Short mmCIF file of C-alpha atoms in Angstrom, two decimals:
data_model
loop_
_atom_site.label_atom_id
_atom_site.label_comp_id
_atom_site.label_asym_id
_atom_site.label_seq_id
_atom_site.Cartn_x
_atom_site.Cartn_y
_atom_site.Cartn_z
CA MET A 25 224.53 162.32 405.22
CA PRO A 26 227.24 164.48 406.80
CA ALA A 27 227.58 164.87 409.71
CA ASP A 28 227.43 169.29 410.38
CA PRO A 29 226.34 170.96 408.40
CA THR A 30 229.24 173.86 406.95
CA PRO A 31 229.03 177.04 404.05
CA ALA A 32 228.18 177.19 400.31
CA SER A 33 230.94 179.04 398.72
CA SER A 34 230.36 182.89 399.20
CA ALA A 35 228.85 184.93 395.77
CA ALA A 36 232.54 186.85 393.74
CA GLY A 37 232.79 189.50 392.04
CA ALA A 38 230.07 191.49 390.32
CA ALA A 39 228.00 187.87 389.47
CA PRO A 40 226.10 188.10 392.17
CA LEU A 41 225.20 184.33 391.75
CA ALA A 42 229.77 183.47 390.78
CA GLY A 43 230.15 180.50 393.49
CA ARG A 44 226.40 180.06 394.77
CA THR A 45 224.80 176.58 394.73
CA LEU A 46 221.29 175.78 393.77
CA LEU A 47 219.31 172.77 393.82
CA MET A 48 216.63 172.74 391.93
CA SER A 49 213.74 170.94 391.19
CA GLY A 50 213.57 169.47 388.11
CA GLY A 51 214.85 171.72 385.33
CA SER A 52 215.61 170.16 382.12
CA ARG A 53 213.84 172.18 380.14
CA GLY A 54 211.72 175.54 379.52
CA ILE A 55 211.13 177.83 383.19
CA GLY A 56 213.96 176.18 385.23
CA LEU A 57 216.29 175.19 382.46
CA ALA A 58 216.27 179.07 381.65
CA ILE A 59 216.54 180.03 385.65
CA ALA A 60 219.38 177.41 385.88
CA LEU A 61 221.52 178.60 382.18
CA ARG A 62 220.31 182.54 383.33
CA ALA A 63 222.94 181.15 386.97
CA ALA A 64 224.93 178.90 385.47
CA ARG A 65 225.95 182.39 383.44
CA ASP A 66 227.17 183.60 386.78
CA GLY A 67 229.42 180.52 387.44
CA ALA A 68 226.54 178.99 389.48
CA ASN A 69 226.82 175.55 390.67
CA VAL A 70 223.64 174.23 389.53
CA VAL A 71 222.08 170.83 391.12
CA MET A 72 219.36 169.23 389.38
CA LEU A 73 216.82 167.01 390.53
CA ALA A 74 214.73 165.19 388.27
CA LYS A 75 213.24 161.90 387.17
CA THR A 76 213.83 162.33 382.61
CA ALA A 77 216.72 159.96 382.63
CA GLU A 78 215.97 159.03 379.23
CA PRO A 79 214.32 161.22 376.28
CA ASP A 80 210.70 161.03 375.44
CA PRO A 81 210.02 161.91 372.05
CA ARG A 82 207.14 163.45 373.38
CA LEU A 83 209.64 166.28 375.49
CA GLU A 84 213.30 167.93 374.59
CA GLY A 85 215.59 167.78 377.54
CA THR A 86 216.62 165.50 379.77
CA VAL A 87 218.81 166.00 383.14
CA HIS A 88 221.66 165.24 381.88
CA THR A 89 221.62 167.08 378.32
CA ALA A 90 220.14 170.34 380.73
CA ALA A 91 223.53 169.72 382.81
CA ALA A 92 225.60 169.34 379.91
CA GLU A 93 224.02 172.67 378.86
CA ILE A 94 224.70 174.07 382.06
CA GLU A 95 228.28 173.44 381.78
CA ALA A 96 228.27 174.79 378.44
CA ALA A 97 227.18 178.08 380.07
CA GLY A 98 229.71 178.84 382.54
CA GLY A 99 228.95 176.96 385.67
CA GLN A 100 228.72 173.53 387.14
CA ALA A 101 226.04 170.96 387.42
CA LEU A 102 224.97 167.86 388.81
CA ALA A 103 222.29 165.72 387.76
CA VAL A 104 220.30 163.55 390.60
CA VAL A 105 217.67 161.26 388.75
CA GLY A 106 215.04 161.11 391.27
CA ASP A 107 211.19 161.54 392.57
CA VAL A 108 210.98 165.14 394.27
CA ARG A 109 207.49 162.92 395.71
CA ASN A 110 209.88 160.86 396.75
CA GLU A 111 211.99 161.09 400.58
CA GLU A 112 215.13 159.04 400.03
CA ASP A 113 215.61 160.41 395.85
CA VAL A 114 215.07 164.64 397.85
CA ARG A 115 217.91 163.52 400.60
CA SER A 116 219.71 162.56 398.46
CA ALA A 117 219.35 165.28 395.71
CA VAL A 118 220.65 167.34 399.54
CA ASP A 119 223.46 164.93 400.00
CA GLN A 120 224.77 164.97 397.40
CA ALA A 121 225.52 168.80 396.62
CA VAL A 122 226.77 169.30 399.86
CA GLU A 123 229.21 166.11 398.96
CA ARG A 124 230.23 168.45 395.48
CA PHE A 125 229.56 172.17 396.49
CA GLY A 126 230.33 172.29 400.21
CA GLY A 127 226.66 173.39 400.82
CA ILE A 128 223.24 175.14 399.51
CA ASP A 129 222.54 178.92 398.71
CA VAL A 130 219.15 178.41 397.52
CA VAL A 131 216.53 176.11 396.48
CA VAL A 132 214.30 176.80 393.34
CA ASN A 133 211.02 175.16 393.65
CA ASN A 134 210.46 174.04 390.10
CA ALA A 135 208.80 171.15 388.98
CA SER A 136 204.76 171.41 389.14
CA ALA A 137 202.18 169.34 387.14
CA LEU A 138 199.32 170.57 385.41
CA ASP A 139 195.08 169.11 384.74
CA LEU A 140 193.27 171.78 383.93
CA SER A 141 190.16 169.89 384.37
CA SER A 142 186.86 170.58 385.98
CA THR A 143 185.82 168.08 389.30
CA SER A 144 183.80 166.01 388.04
CA ASP A 145 186.19 165.53 384.73
CA ILE A 146 189.83 165.19 386.95
CA ALA A 147 191.01 161.95 387.77
CA MET A 148 191.74 161.55 390.95
CA LYS A 149 195.49 159.37 390.05
CA LYS A 150 196.15 162.76 388.47
CA TYR A 151 194.78 165.25 391.60
CA ASP A 152 196.91 163.05 393.37
CA LEU A 153 200.34 163.46 391.24
CA MET A 154 199.83 168.04 391.10
CA MET A 155 198.97 167.33 395.09
CA ALA A 156 202.00 165.00 395.71
CA ILE A 157 203.77 167.12 393.06
CA ASN A 158 202.86 170.83 393.27
CA ALA A 159 202.50 170.94 397.02
CA ARG A 160 204.84 167.93 398.74
CA GLY A 161 207.54 167.38 397.10
CA THR A 162 207.73 171.61 397.33
CA PHE A 163 207.61 171.34 401.07
CA LEU A 164 209.82 168.82 401.02
CA LEU A 165 212.23 170.23 399.90
CA SER A 166 212.70 173.02 400.87
CA LYS A 167 212.34 171.41 404.07
CA THR A 168 215.47 169.14 403.92
CA ALA A 169 217.18 171.37 402.50
CA LEU A 170 217.04 173.56 405.29
CA PRO A 171 219.35 172.47 407.36
CA TRP A 172 222.53 174.14 405.24
CA LEU A 173 220.63 177.47 404.06
CA GLU A 174 220.49 178.12 407.06
CA ARG A 175 224.17 178.21 407.17
CA SER A 176 224.84 180.18 403.97
CA ASP A 177 224.93 183.54 404.39
CA HIS A 178 222.66 184.59 401.05
CA ALA A 179 219.95 181.89 401.39
CA HIS A 180 216.74 181.87 398.81
CA VAL A 181 213.87 179.70 398.84
CA LEU A 182 212.24 180.76 395.26
CA THR A 183 208.52 179.18 394.28
CA LEU A 184 207.48 178.81 391.19
CA SER A 185 203.77 179.48 391.90
CA PRO A 186 200.56 182.82 391.81
CA PRO A 187 199.79 184.96 394.31
CA LEU A 188 197.15 183.85 396.18
CA ASP A 189 193.53 185.18 395.37
CA LEU A 190 191.19 183.99 397.18
CA ASP A 191 188.65 185.05 393.55
CA PRO A 192 187.00 182.29 393.48
CA ARG A 193 186.46 182.39 389.77
CA TRP A 194 190.10 180.67 389.98
CA ALA A 195 188.82 177.43 391.86
CA GLY A 196 185.78 177.28 389.70
CA LYS A 197 187.37 176.57 386.43
CA TYR A 198 189.80 174.23 387.72
CA LEU A 199 189.97 173.48 391.29
CA ALA A 200 192.40 170.40 391.78
CA TYR A 201 195.45 172.86 390.21
CA THR A 202 194.32 175.47 391.84
CA MET A 203 194.65 173.65 395.21
CA ALA A 204 198.02 172.56 394.18
CA LYS A 205 199.77 175.49 393.06
CA TYR A 206 198.15 177.91 395.71
CA SER A 207 199.24 174.74 397.40
CA MET A 208 203.05 175.35 397.10
CA SER A 209 202.58 179.32 396.99
CA LEU A 210 201.29 178.63 401.11
CA VAL A 211 204.76 177.72 400.96
CA THR A 212 206.59 180.74 400.13
CA LEU A 213 203.53 182.88 402.74
CA GLY A 214 204.34 179.97 406.05
CA LEU A 215 208.28 179.91 405.37
CA ALA A 216 208.83 184.26 404.60
CA GLU A 217 207.06 183.86 408.37
CA GLU A 218 209.19 180.86 410.35
CA LEU A 219 211.75 181.99 409.34
CA LYS A 220 211.88 186.65 409.02
CA ASP A 221 214.64 186.08 411.89
CA ARG A 222 217.23 183.70 410.09
CA GLY A 223 217.87 185.46 407.06
CA ILE A 224 216.67 183.02 404.69
CA ALA A 225 213.66 184.55 401.97
CA ALA A 226 211.20 182.72 400.89
CA ASN A 227 208.69 184.41 398.04
CA SER A 228 207.26 183.06 394.77
CA LEU A 229 207.70 184.04 391.21
CA TRP A 230 205.10 183.93 388.83
CA PRO A 231 205.07 185.25 384.16
CA ARG A 232 202.83 187.97 383.79
CA THR A 233 201.50 185.32 380.23
CA MET A 234 201.27 182.84 379.49
CA ILE A 235 205.37 181.10 378.82
CA ALA A 236 205.87 179.47 375.81
CA THR A 237 207.66 175.71 376.97
CA ALA A 238 206.31 172.24 376.26
CA ALA A 239 203.28 172.55 379.01
CA VAL A 240 201.29 175.05 376.80
CA ARG A 241 201.74 173.49 373.68
CA ASN A 242 201.20 170.57 374.49
CA LEU A 243 198.31 171.03 377.15
CA LEU A 244 197.14 174.35 377.00
CA GLY A 245 196.26 174.98 372.68
CA GLY A 246 199.65 174.18 370.69
CA ASP A 247 200.89 177.28 367.87
CA GLU A 248 199.11 179.57 368.68
CA ALA A 249 198.92 179.04 372.39
CA VAL A 250 203.32 179.53 371.85
CA ALA A 251 202.03 183.36 369.88
CA ARG A 252 200.60 184.44 372.49
CA SER A 253 203.78 183.58 375.50
CA ARG A 254 206.88 185.41 376.01
CA THR A 255 210.26 183.31 376.36
CA PRO A 256 211.25 181.40 379.67
CA GLU A 257 213.99 183.30 379.97
CA ILE A 258 211.75 186.46 381.03
CA VAL A 259 211.26 184.34 383.95
CA ALA A 260 214.82 183.23 384.09
CA ASP A 261 216.03 187.52 384.31
CA ALA A 262 213.37 188.33 387.02
CA ALA A 263 214.34 184.70 389.11
CA HIS A 264 217.86 186.12 388.75
CA ALA A 265 217.06 189.15 389.89
CA ILE A 266 215.65 188.14 392.86
CA LEU A 267 217.94 185.69 393.68
CA ALA A 268 220.73 189.05 393.77
CA ARG A 269 218.45 190.53 396.66
CA ASP A 270 220.24 190.69 399.94
CA PRO A 271 217.50 187.81 401.21
CA ARG A 272 217.27 190.28 405.29
CA ALA A 273 215.52 192.57 403.31
CA CYS A 274 213.50 190.65 399.73
CA THR A 275 210.91 187.42 401.45
CA GLY A 276 207.51 186.67 401.19
CA HIS A 277 206.62 188.17 398.41
CA PHE A 278 204.62 186.92 395.64
CA TYR A 279 206.55 188.80 392.74
CA ILE A 280 205.34 188.73 388.82
CA ASP A 281 208.50 189.08 386.20
CA ASP A 282 207.69 191.84 384.84
CA GLN A 283 207.18 193.77 386.94
CA VAL A 284 210.82 193.02 389.00
CA LEU A 285 212.25 193.59 385.90
CA ALA A 286 210.86 196.93 386.20
CA GLU A 287 212.33 197.41 389.33
CA GLU A 288 215.26 196.67 387.81
CA GLY A 289 214.45 199.23 385.06
CA VAL A 290 213.74 196.74 382.21
CA THR A 291 210.48 198.10 380.64
CA ASP A 292 211.46 196.33 377.04
CA LEU A 293 210.05 193.67 377.07
CA SER A 294 209.22 192.66 372.87
CA GLY A 295 213.15 190.82 372.66
CA TYR A 296 210.88 187.98 375.28
CA ARG A 297 208.59 187.58 372.75
CA ALA A 298 207.66 184.07 371.31
CA GLY A 299 205.85 184.81 368.61
CA PRO A 300 206.58 187.22 365.44
CA GLY A 301 204.68 190.69 365.70
CA ASP A 302 203.47 192.13 368.26
CA GLY A 303 199.60 190.54 368.62
CA PRO A 304 198.23 190.52 371.78
CA LEU A 305 199.61 188.33 375.17
CA GLU A 306 197.78 185.50 376.47
CA ALA A 307 197.24 187.16 380.33
CA ASP A 308 198.87 183.30 382.96
CA LEU A 309 196.64 181.87 384.60
CA PHE A 310 195.31 183.28 388.05
CA LEU A 311 196.15 186.63 386.41
CA ASP A 312 193.83 189.28 384.79
CA PRO A 313 193.70 189.80 381.50
CA LEU A 314 196.12 192.15 379.09
CA ASP A 315 194.66 195.58 378.90
#
């Protein structure tokens, strides 16, 4: 690891993330890739730590195809094959980001595992996987990048996790998954308080509706569920808006994507529909049903 942290490059021009360096867990596809591509259109540098190095017939995209898309969109990309559960892999990703781009401005905790089985039915292997990726991975990536975030003049930690809501219905429906996702949100809560005097923002972002991703298609209802979803671009645009804000004035929030866009003056969300028509959309997990 380099001996001393050095500042990451500063943003330039009208594009708020131009020259900024983002370090993301996962991102080979879905919401993570959409966030990366939106940042790339500003001219950002994106470092992706992801496991998918070889094509999988069940899942579209690899960390290498994602990197190619980022560069085609106008950014610079660094693909790091590794596992966010592994401390050596995380340290390597941080070191490579610093070596290639001079620092880190933004950490995006995107990697997450999902299993909605009940307490009686869930295999402990799946429980351990969710806790290792969601809880430990989020904490580990944020912690390891912290010395470099402290050197940035525009430092953000953005975690894709829901608002903390102790209504017992969520734990009662899927206790293991709720524990894993709320652990990610606790990282936001704790970092925002711990880092509030260091100029580093820590926020969470969650979609109002289901998002048309491989997880929704494969695990939460197939094409029918996708038709009731919005596209990953709505989360990407909301993430971009958050990351453009002054970190000293924007921390400790549990944002919902459409609320962020409304604050930016975007209220027509019809272009984000994943399916045709204007049928009802499905609220995402941990949120009340849509009216």
